Each structure stands twice: as C-alpha cells, then as structure tokens.
Short mmCIF file of C-alpha atoms in Angstrom, two decimals:
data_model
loop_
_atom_site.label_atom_id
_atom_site.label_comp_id
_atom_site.label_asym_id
_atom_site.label_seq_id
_atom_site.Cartn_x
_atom_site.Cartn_y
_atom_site.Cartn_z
CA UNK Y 22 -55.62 1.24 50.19
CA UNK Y 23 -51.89 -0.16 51.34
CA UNK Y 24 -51.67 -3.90 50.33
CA UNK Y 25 -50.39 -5.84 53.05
CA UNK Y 26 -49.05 -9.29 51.40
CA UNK Y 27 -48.57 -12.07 54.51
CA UNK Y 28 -46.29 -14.55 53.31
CA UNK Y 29 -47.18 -17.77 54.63
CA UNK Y 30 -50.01 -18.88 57.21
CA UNK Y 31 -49.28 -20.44 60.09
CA UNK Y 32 -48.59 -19.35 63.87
CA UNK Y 33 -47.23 -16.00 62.95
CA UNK Y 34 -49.29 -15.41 59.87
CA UNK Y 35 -52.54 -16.56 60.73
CA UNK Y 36 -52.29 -14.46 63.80
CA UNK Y 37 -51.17 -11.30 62.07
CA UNK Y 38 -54.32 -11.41 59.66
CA UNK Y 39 -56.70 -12.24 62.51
CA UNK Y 40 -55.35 -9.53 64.51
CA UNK Y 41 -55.20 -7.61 61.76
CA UNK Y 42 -59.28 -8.16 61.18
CA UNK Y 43 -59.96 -6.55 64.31
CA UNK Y 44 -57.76 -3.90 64.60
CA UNK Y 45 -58.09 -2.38 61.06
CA UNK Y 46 -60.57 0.13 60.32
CA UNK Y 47 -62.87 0.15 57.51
CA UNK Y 48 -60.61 0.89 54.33
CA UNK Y 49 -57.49 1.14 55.96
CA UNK Y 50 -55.49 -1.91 54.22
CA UNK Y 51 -56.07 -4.66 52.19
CA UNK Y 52 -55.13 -7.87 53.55
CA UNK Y 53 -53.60 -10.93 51.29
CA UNK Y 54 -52.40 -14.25 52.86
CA UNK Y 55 -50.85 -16.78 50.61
CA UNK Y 56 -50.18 -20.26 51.89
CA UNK Y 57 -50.08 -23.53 50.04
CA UNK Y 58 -52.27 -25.31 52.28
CA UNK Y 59 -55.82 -23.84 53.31
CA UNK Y 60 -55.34 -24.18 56.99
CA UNK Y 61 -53.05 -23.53 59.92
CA UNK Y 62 -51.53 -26.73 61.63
CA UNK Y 63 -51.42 -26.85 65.09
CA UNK Y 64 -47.92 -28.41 65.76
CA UNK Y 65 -47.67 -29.20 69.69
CA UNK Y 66 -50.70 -31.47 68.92
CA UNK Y 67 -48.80 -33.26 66.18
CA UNK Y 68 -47.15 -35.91 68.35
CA UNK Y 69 -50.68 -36.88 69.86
CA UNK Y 70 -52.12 -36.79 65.92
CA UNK Y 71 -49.96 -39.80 65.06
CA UNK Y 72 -50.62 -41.80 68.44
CA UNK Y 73 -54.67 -41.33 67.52
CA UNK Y 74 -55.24 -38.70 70.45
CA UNK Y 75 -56.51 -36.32 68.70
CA UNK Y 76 -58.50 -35.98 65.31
CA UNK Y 77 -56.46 -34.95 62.64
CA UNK Y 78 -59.36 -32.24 61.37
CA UNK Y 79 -59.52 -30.67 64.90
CA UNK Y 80 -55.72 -29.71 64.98
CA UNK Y 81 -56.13 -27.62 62.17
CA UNK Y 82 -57.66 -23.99 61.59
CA UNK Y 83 -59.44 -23.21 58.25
CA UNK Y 84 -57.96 -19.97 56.83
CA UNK Y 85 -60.77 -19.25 54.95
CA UNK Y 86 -63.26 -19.88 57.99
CA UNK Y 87 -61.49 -17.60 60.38
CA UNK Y 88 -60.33 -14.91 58.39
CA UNK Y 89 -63.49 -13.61 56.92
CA UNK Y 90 -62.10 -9.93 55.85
CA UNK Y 91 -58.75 -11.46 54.57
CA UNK Y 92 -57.80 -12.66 50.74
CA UNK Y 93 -56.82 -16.28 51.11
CA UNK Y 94 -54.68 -17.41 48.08
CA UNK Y 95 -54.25 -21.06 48.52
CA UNK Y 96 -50.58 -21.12 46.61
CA UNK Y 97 -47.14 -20.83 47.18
CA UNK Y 98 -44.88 -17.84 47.22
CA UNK Y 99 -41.98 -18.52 45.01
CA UNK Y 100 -39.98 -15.47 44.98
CA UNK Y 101 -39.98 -11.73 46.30
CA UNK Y 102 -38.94 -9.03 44.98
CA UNK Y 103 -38.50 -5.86 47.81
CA UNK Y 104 -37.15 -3.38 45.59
CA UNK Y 105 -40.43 -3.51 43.44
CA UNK Y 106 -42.56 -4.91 45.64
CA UNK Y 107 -43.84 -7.47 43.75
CA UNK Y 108 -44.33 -11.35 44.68
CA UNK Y 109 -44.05 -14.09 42.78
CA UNK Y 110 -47.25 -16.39 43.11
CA UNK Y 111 -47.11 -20.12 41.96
CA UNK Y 112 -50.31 -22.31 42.17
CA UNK Y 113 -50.92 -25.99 42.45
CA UNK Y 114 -52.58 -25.50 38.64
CA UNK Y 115 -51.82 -23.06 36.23
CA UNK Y 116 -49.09 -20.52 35.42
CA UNK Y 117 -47.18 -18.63 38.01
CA UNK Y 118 -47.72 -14.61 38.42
CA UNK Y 119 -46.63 -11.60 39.94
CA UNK Y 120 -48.56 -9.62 42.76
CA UNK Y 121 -48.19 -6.44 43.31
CA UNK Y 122 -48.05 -5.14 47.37
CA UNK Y 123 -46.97 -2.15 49.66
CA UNK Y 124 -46.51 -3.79 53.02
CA UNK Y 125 -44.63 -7.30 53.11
CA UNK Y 126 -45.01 -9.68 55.99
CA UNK Y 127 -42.63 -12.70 56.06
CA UNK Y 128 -44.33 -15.78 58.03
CA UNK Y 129 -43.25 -18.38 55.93
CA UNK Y 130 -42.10 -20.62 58.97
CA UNK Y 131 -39.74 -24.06 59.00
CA UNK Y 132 -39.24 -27.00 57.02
CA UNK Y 133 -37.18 -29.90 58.63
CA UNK Y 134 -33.51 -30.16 58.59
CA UNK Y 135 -31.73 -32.41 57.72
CA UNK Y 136 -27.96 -34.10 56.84
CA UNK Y 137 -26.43 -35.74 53.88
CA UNK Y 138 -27.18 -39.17 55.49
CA UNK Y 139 -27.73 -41.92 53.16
CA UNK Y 140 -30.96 -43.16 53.13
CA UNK Y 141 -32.55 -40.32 55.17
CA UNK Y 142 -33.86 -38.72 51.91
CA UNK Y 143 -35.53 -41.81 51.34
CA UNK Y 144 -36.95 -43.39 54.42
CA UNK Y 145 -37.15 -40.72 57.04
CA UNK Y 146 -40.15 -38.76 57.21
CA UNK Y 147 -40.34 -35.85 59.22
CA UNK Y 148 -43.03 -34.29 61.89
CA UNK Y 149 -43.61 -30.67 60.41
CA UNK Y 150 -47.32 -31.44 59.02
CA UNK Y 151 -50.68 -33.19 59.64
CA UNK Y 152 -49.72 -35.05 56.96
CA UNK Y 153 -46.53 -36.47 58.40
CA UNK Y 154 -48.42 -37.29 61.49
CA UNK Y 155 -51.56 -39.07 59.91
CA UNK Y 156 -49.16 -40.93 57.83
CA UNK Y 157 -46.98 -41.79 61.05
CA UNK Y 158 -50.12 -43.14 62.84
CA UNK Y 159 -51.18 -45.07 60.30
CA UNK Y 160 -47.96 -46.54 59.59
CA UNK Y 161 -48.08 -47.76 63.04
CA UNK Y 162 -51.21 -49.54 62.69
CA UNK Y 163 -50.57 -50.96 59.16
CA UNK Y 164 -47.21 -52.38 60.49
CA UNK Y 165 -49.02 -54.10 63.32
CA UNK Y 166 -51.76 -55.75 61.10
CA UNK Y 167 -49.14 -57.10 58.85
CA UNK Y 168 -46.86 -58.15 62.02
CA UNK Y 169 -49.96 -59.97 63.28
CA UNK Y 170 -49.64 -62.47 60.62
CA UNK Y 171 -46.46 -63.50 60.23
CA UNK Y 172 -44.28 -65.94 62.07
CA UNK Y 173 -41.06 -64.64 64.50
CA UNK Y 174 -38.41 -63.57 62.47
CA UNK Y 175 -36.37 -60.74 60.63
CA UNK Y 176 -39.51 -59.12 58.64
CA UNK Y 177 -41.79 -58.99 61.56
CA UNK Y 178 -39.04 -57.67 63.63
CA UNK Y 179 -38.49 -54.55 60.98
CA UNK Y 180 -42.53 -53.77 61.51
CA UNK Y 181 -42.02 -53.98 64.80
CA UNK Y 182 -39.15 -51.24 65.10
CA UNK Y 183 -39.92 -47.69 65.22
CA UNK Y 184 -36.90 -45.37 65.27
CA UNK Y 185 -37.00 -41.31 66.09
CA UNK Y 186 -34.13 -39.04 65.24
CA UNK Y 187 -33.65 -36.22 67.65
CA UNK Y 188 -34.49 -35.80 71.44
CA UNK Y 189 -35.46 -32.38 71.78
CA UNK Y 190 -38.91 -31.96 72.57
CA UNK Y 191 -40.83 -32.84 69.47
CA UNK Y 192 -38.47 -36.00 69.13
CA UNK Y 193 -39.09 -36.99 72.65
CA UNK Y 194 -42.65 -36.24 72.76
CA UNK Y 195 -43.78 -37.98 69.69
CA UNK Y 196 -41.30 -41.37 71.01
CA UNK Y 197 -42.89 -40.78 74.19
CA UNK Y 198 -46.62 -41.04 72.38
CA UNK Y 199 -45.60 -43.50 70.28
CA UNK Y 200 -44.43 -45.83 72.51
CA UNK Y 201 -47.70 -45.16 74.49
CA UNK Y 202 -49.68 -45.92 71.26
CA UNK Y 203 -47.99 -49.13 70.53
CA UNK Y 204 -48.70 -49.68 74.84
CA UNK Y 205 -51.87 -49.74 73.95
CA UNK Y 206 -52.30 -51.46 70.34
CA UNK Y 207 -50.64 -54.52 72.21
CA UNK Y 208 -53.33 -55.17 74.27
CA UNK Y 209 -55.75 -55.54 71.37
CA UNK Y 210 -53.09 -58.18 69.24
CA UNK Y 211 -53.07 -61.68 71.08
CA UNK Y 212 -50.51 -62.35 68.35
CA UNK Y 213 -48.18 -59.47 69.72
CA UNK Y 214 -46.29 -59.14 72.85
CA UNK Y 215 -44.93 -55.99 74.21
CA UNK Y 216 -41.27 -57.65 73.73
CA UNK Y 217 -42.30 -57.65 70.11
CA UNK Y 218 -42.06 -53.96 69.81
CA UNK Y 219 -38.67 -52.11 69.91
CA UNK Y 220 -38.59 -47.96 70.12
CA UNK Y 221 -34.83 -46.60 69.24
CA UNK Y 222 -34.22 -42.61 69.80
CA UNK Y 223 -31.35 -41.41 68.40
CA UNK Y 224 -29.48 -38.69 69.94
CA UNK Y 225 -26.08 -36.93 68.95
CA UNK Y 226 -25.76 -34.63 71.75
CA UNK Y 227 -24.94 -36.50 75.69
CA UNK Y 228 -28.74 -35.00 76.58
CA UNK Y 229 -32.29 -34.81 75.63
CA UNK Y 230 -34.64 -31.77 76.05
CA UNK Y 231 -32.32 -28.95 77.02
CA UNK Y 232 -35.19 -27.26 77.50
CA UNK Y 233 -35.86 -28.68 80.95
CA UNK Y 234 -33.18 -29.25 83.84
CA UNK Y 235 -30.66 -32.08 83.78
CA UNK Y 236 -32.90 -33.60 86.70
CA UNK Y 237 -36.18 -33.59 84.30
CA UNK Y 238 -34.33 -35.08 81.73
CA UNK Y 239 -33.04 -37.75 83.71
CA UNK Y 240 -36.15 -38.61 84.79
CA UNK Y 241 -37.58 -38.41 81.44
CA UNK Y 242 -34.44 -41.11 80.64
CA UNK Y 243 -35.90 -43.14 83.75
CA UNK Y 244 -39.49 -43.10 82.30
CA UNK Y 245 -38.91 -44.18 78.75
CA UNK Y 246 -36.70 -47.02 80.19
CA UNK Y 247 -39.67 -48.17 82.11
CA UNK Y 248 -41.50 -48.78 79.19
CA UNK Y 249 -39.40 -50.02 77.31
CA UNK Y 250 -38.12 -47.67 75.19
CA UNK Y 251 -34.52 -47.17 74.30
CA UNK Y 252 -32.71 -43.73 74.05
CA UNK Y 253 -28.85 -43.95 72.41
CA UNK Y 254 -27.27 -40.67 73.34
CA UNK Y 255 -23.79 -39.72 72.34
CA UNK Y 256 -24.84 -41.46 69.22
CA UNK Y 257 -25.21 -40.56 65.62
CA UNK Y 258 -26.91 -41.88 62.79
CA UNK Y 259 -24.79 -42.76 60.07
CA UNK Y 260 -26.62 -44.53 57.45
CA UNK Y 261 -30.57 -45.55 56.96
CA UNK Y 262 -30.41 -46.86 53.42
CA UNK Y 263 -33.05 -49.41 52.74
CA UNK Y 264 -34.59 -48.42 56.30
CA UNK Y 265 -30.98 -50.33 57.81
CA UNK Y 266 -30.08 -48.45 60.64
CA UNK Y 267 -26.15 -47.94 61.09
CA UNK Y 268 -25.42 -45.83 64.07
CA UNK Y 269 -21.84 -44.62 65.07
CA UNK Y 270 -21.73 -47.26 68.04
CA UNK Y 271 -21.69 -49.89 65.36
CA UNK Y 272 -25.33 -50.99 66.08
CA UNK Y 273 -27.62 -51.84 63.38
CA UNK Y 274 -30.82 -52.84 62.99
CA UNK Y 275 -34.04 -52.67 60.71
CA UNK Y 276 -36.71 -50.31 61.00
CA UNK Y 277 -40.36 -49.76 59.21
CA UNK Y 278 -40.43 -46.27 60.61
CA UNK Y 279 -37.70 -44.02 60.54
CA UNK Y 280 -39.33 -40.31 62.31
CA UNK Y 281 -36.83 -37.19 61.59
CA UNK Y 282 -37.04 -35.01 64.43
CA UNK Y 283 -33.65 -33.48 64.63
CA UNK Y 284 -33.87 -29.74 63.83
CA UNK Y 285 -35.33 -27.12 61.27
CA UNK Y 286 -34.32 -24.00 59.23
CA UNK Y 287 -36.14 -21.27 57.58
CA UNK Y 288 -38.37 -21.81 54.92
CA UNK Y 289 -36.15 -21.95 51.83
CA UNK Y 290 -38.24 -18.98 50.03
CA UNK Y 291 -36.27 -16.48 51.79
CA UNK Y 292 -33.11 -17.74 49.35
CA UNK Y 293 -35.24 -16.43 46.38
CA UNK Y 294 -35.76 -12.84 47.31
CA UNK Y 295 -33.61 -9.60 47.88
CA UNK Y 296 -34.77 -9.04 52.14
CA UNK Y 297 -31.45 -9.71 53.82
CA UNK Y 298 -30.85 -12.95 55.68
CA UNK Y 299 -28.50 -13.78 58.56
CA UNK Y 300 -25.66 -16.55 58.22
CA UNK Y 301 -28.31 -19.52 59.60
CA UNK Y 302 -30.62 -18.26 56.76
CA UNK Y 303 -33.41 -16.53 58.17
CA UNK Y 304 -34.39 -13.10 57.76
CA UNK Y 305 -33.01 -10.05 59.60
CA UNK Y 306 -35.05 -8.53 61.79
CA UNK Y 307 -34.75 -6.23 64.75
CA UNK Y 308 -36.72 -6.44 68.25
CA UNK Y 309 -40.27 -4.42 67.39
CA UNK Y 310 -40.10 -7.04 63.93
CA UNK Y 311 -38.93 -4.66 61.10
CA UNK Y 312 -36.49 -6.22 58.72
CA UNK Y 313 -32.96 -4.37 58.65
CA UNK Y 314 -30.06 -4.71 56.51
CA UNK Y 315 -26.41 -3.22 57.31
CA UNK Y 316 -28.05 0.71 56.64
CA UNK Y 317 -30.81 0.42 59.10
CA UNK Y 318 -34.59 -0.28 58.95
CA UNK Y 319 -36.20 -1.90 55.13
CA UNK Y 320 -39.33 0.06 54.56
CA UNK Y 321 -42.70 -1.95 54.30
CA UNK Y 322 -40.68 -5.37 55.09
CA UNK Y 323 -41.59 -7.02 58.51
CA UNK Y 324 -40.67 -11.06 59.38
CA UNK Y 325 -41.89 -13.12 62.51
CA UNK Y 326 -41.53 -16.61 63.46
CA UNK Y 327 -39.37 -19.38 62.29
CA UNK Y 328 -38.05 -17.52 59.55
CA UNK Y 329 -37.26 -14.37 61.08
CA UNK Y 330 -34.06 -14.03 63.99
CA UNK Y 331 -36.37 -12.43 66.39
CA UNK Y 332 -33.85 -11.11 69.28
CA UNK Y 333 -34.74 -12.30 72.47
CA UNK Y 334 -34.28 -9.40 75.00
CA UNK Y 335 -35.00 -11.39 78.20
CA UNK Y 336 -31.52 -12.57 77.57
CA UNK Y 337 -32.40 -16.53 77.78
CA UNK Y 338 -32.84 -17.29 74.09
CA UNK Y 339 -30.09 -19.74 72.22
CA UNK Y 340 -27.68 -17.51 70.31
CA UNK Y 341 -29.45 -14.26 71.57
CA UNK Y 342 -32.28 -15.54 69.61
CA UNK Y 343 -36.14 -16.57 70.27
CA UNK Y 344 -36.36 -20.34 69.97
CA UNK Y 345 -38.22 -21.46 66.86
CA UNK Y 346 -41.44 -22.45 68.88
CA UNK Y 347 -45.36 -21.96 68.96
CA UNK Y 348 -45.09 -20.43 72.05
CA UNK Y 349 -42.88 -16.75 70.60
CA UNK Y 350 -44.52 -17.15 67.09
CA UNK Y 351 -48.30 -16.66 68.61
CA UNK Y 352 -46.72 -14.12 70.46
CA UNK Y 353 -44.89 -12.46 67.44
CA UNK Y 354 -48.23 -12.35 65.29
CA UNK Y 355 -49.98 -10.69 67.44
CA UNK Y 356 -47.17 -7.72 67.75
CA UNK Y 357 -46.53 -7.69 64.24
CA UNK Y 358 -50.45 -6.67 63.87
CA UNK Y 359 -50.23 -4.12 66.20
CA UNK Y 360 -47.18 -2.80 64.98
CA UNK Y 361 -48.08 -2.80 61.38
CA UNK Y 362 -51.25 -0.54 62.26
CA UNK Y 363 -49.61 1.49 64.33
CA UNK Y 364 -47.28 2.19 61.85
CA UNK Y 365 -49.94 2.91 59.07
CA UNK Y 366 -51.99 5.57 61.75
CA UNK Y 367 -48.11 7.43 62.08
CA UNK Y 368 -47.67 5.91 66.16
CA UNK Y 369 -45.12 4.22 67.59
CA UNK Y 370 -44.13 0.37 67.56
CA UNK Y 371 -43.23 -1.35 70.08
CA UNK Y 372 -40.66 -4.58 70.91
CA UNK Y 373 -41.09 -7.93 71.56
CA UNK Y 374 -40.28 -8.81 74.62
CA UNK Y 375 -41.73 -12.29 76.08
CA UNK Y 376 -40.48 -14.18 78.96
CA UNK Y 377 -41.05 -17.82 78.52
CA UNK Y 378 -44.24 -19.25 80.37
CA UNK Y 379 -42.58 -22.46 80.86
CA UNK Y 380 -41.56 -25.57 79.03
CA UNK Y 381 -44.23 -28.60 78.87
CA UNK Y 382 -44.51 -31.63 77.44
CA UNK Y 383 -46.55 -34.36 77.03
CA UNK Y 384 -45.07 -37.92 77.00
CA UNK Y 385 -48.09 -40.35 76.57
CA UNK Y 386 -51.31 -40.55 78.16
CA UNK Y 387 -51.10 -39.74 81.97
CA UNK Y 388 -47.23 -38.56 81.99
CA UNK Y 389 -45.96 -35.66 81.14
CA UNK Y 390 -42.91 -32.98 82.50
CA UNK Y 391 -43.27 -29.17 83.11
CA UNK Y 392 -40.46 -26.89 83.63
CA UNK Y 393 -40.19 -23.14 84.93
CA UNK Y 394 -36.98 -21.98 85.96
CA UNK Y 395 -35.60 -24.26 88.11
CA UNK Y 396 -39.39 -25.67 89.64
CA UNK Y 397 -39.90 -29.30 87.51
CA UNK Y 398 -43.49 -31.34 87.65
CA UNK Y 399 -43.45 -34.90 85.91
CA UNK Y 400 -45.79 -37.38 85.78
CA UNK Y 401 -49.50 -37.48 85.90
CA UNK Y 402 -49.96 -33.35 87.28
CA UNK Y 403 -47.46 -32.24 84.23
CA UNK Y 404 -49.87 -34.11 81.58
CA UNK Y 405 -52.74 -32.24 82.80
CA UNK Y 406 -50.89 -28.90 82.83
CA UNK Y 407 -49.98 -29.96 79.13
CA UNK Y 408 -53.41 -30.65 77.98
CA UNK Y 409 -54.52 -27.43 80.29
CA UNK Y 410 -52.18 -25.29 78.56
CA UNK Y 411 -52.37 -26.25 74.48
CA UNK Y 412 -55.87 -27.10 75.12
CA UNK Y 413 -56.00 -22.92 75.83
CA UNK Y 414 -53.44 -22.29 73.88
CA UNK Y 415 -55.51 -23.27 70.42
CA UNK Y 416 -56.82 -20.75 68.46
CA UNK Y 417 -60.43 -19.80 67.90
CA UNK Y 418 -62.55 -21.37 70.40
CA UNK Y 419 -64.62 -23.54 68.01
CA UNK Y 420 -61.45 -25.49 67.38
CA UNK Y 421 -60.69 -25.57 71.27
CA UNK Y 422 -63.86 -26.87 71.94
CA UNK Y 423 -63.33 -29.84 69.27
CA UNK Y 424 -60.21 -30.64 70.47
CA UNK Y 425 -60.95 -30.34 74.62
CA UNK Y 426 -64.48 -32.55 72.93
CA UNK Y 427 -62.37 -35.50 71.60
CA UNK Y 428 -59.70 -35.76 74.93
CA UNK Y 429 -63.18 -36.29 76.54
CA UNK Y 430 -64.60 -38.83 74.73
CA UNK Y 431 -61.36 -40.41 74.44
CA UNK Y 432 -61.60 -40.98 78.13
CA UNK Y 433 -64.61 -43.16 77.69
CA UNK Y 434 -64.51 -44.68 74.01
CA UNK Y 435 -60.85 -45.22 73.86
CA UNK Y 436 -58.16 -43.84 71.15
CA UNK Y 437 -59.36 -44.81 67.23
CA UNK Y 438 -57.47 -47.88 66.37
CA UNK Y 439 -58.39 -47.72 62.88
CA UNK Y 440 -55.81 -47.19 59.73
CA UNK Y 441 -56.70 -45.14 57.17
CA UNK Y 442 -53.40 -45.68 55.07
CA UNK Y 443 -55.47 -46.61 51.77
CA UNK Y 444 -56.50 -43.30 51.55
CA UNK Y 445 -53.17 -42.72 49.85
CA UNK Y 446 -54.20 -44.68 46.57
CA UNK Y 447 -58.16 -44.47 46.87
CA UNK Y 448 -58.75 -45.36 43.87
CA UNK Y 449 -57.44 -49.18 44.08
CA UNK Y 450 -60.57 -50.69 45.23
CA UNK Y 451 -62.47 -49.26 42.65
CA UNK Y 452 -60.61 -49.72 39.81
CA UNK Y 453 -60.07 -53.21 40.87
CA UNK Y 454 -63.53 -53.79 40.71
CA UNK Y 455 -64.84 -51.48 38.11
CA UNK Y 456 -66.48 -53.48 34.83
CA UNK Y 457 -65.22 -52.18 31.88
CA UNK Y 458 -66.61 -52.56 28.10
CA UNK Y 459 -65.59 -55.57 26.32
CA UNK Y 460 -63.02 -54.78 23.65
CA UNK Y 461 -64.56 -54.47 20.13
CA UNK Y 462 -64.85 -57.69 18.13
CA UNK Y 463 -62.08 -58.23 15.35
CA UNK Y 464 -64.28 -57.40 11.95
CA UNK Y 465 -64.49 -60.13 9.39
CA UNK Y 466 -62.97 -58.90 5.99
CA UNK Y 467 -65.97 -59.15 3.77
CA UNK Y 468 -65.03 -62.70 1.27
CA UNK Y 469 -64.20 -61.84 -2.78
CA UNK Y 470 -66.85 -63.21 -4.79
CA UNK Y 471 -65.22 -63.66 -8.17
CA UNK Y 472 -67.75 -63.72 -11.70
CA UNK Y 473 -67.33 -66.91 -13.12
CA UNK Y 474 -64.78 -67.13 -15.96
CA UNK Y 475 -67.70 -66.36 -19.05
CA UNK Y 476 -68.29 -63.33 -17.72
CA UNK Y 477 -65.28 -62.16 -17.22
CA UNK Y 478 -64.54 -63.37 -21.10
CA UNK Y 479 -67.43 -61.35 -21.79
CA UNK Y 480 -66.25 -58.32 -20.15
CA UNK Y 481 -63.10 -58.38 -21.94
CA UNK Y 482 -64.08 -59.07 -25.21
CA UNK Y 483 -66.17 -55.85 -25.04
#
C-alpha cells in the first residue's frame, strides 16, 4: 500500500487524515500522522482559554480518539528528505530514526514570530498553544492573589499591568478577553479596584484588525477605551528586559505579563528538508495544493496551511496569498484529502478556491464585531454570531457539544476563578512534606584492648 506520511496535526493535518478515514477504501493507503503533541488545538478558542471561558481539555481534539484508522506517532519531524522519501523522526525519549513514505503531506503549521527585541526572548510568551493560554490565565489570577496583599506601590503596580503585543485579531481578542477577565476578577477582590489594573496594547502599524473596516476598528478603539483599556498605535516596542517596557514614544512602565501576539511564520522544519520554499519561508505550492519548484509539479509532495503559500484565487488574499487562519486551513484539509485520493484512483484534482465567510471576533463576554464585505455588526449580536460560528466551526461533535456545554453553564455558575499555576512544579508540596529516613548513625570505632605488658614479654620471648 502507498504510505501517506502527514507532517504535523493540526487544522490542516488533522483534517486531511479524518477525511482521509472516510474516503479511503479498504487497502488503498496507509496513513501516518506525526505530531509532537497528541491532540489538535483549537486556536480561535485560545483567547477565551486564558480568560477561564472555556475548559482548556474541551478546546482540544485527541488524535488518537478521532482518527481510529490512522498511525499516530506522538514525535516530532526533524528533517525530510524528498528525493528519498524518507523522514526523519525524533521522539520526546529515545534515539531519532528514519521513516520511510511514498506520499508526503506538509501540515506542520506556525510558530510565533518574533524580533531581536531585548527582553522579548525572555519575558514574552506567546498565544500559539493551550499551554500559552492556561499559563496566561493563570498568570492572571496568581498576579491578583499576590496584588491582594500588598500595599500601593511599584510591585503591586507591575502585577497589576498586563501588556499585549500586536492588534490584529488574536492580539485584540485575547486584550479584549483579558481585560474582560480582570472586569470580572475585580469584583471578587475588595482589596482591588478597577483603577488598579492597567491593559497596554502595543501596536506598530496606525490600525488594528485590518481585517475589518476602518469604521469597526474605530469602534473597536471606542470600546476598549470604555473599559479601560489602552491601545498605543504608531508605537513600537523597543525593549522588555526585566519585564520594563520601553516603547518608541519614550513611555515605560512595568509589566507581570508581557503576551506576544504580533505575527507568525512557517514552522521552521521546512528549513531542514529539500521541498522548495518561497522567500517568507513556507513551502511552494500551487492552487489544487501540490508542491512545485521552478520545473513544475514535485511528485508525492503536497503542503496546506500555515506552512504552505496557498494562492488565493478570489483575488482578496494579502500578497496573493490565503491568510494564515483556521478558517482556509479547515478548508485546505479537507481538499488536500480529496485530492490526494483522487490522485491515487488516476482522477482529476481540483483547486482551492474559498471566498471568505466573514471576519468575527469575540472581544469579552457580550461584545464582539463581525465583518462581511463592507456590512459590520458589533456589540452584543456579533458575540453571539462568534460563539454561533466557532461553536460550529469545532470539529467532531463530541468536542462541540463540550464546549457549547461549558458556555452554558458558564451562564449560570460563573467563569472558574481558580489558578492552577502550581501545576508547573507539582511536586513541591510533596516533597516539602515527605518524611525521609534518618541518616545512618556515625559507627563507633571498636576501642584497642592492649595485653598487659607480661604477656606481651611472654610473646616475645617465645
């Protein structure tokens, strides 16, 4: 049987194996995805994650659950090697190897990027990953504990200041959440005021969203001003060592929380194989998904999603180029499948071509913006629309019933206030306590009994 090797499983991948699942028939290909986590995140729902909207769990689809027919290698792909078809597999434990395919599919997605700013390495952390967002949240809540019980001054100002980088639409949505989060954590702190807490986006361009009109970002603007959230546009951040903010106005300030929102770029893997790659780094790849170099088509070599420079026929994308979003890589999995059995049975494939549903956003509980064309919804009827539409949106419907299950509850029990930030060093507690044996007693050196001095003559003498 061909041996289809899916590099990488989230949007793109995931769907391409599901797909794949139903549309094989018995014996016709082997499936292999290889991803170094066991599950596909959910991004749009990552902004809600860290203000405790939504369980982390319910965000995320198990690989192994869903794709029942599919090899799940829970590892990462270090290298590729087209010309022999041959992939280089590195695990968590144990020594790296090489697996052998016939059809490749890159889906290795995005990582965050970022600029040579001091301190950014260090402090920032970005919004790519449950992880990040868990770790966001409880930051949040930590921070406000800690603020709780200490006097006015420079240190419970810092834990009080929570800085995003970027205002496109994962920036603004996860400032607009966390500023809704915080809303709400103030009611439940007597010791904390809402002029306690200060929310800084930082934005280089003179614009946030340019997904939406000018008109929908203004009001956007309007919004976060309302509640007291600041947006600097026109302004860059120029250092963030020791969490110090330095921006190019000449404004400075401390922060706790420093979120990194501004951009990504293909997954780096792509620089350790021999596919060809366009100057922004991702992977060439024509309309109906087939990589290409200079000479035309690359046999058995197909790419999808953030990695891959999927033209955009309709004309609209940035750069002639689909947009790096949820909403084309869904999309792109599911052609890929098709294409990749059609392909295999001797038919025809077929291009992607997808025009944009719309732009929507949430922006805290009750407030949200939609945009289609040149028709823009805000407030409370654009949050519902939000929810509506990733609520859909998610796959399998055991997760969307988990997730559409907690916004529901949450309208009667109230967001989860608690911090699980220990669960970074669980062992603390335990060790702390733990009795251990008492070290062993120093041993006596046994005392020198010497024979008295006639015995001794005696033993001489003979």
């Amino acid at each position: 049987m061909p041996k289809i090797l899916i590099v990488g499983g989230g949007y793109a991948g995931f769907y391409t194996a599901w797909k794949l699942e139903k549309q094989l028939r018995r014996g016709e290909a082997e499936v292999t995805v290889v991803d170094p986590r066991p599950y596909m995140t959910y991004q749009p729902f990552l902004p809600e994650i860290a203000a405790g909207s939504i369980d982390p769990r319910h965000s995320v689809v198990h690989l192994r659950s869903h794709l029942t027919k599919t090899k799940v290698i829970t590892a990462a792909v270090t290298g590729v090697n087209h010309a022999s078809k041959k992939a280089t597999i590195t695990p968590a434990e144990g020594e790296a190897y090489d697996l052998d395919y016939d059809i490749i599919v890159m889906t290795a997605g995005s990582v965050s990027r970022t600029f040579p700013i001091p301190g950014v390495a260090d402090e920032a952390i970005g919004m790519k990953n449950i992880e990040e967002a868990v770790a966001v949240r409880d930051r949040v809540l930590t921070n406000f504990d800690k603020a709780a019980q200490l006097p006015a001054g420079p240190e419970r100002d810092r834990l009080l200041t929570f800085v995003v980088i970027g205002g496109g639409f994962a920036g603004i949505e996860t400032f607009a959440e966390l500023r809704s989060f915080a809303s709400a954590l103030v009611r439940r702190y007597p010791e904390i005021s809402f002029e306690d807490t200060h929310f800084h986006l930082i934005e280089a361009m003179g614009r946030i969203m340019p997904e939406v009109s000018l008109k929908t970002s203004h009001w956007v603007l309007k919004n976060l001003a309302q509640r007291g959230a600041q947006v600097h546009l026109d302004t860059q951040l120029t250092s963030a060592v020791g969490g110090k903010i330095e921006l190019s106005t000449g404004e400075t300030f401390e922060s706790d929380l420093i979120v990194w929102t501004a951009g990504v770029m293909a997954h780096p893997v792509l620089r350790n194989t021999d596919l060809p790659t366009e100057e922004r780094g991702r992977l060439r790849v024509q309309s109906d998904l087939r990589v290409i170099n200079d000479d035309g088509i690359v046999a058995d070599a197909w790419g999808a999603g953030d990695v891959s420079a999927v033209p955009d026929d309709t004309g609209k994308g940035v750069g002639g180029f689909c947009v790096p979003n949820a909403q084309h890589a869904v999309r792109q999995g599911k052609l890929l499948s098709k294409n990749i059995v059609a392909t295999l049975r001797g038919e025809g494939v077929k291009k992607y071509f997808h025009q944009p549903a719309g732009a929507v956003a949430g922006l805290g509980l009750g407030v949200g913006v939609f945009q289609k064309g040149k028709l823009g919804i805000t407030g409370f009827p654009a949050w519902v629309m939000h929810r509506g539409y990733h609520g859909l949106a998610m796959p399998t419907w055991e997760r969307k019933i988990r997730v559409i299950g907690n916004w529901v509850l949450n309208l009667f029990l109230g967001r989860d206030f608690a911090s699980l930030q220990d669960v970074e060093t669980p062992r603390v507690a335990f060790e702390t306590y733990a009795s251990r044996p008492r070290p062993a007693a120093p041993v006596e050196p046994e005392p020198v009994v010497k024979a008295p001095a006639r015995t001794r003559a005696k033993a001489v003498a003979k």
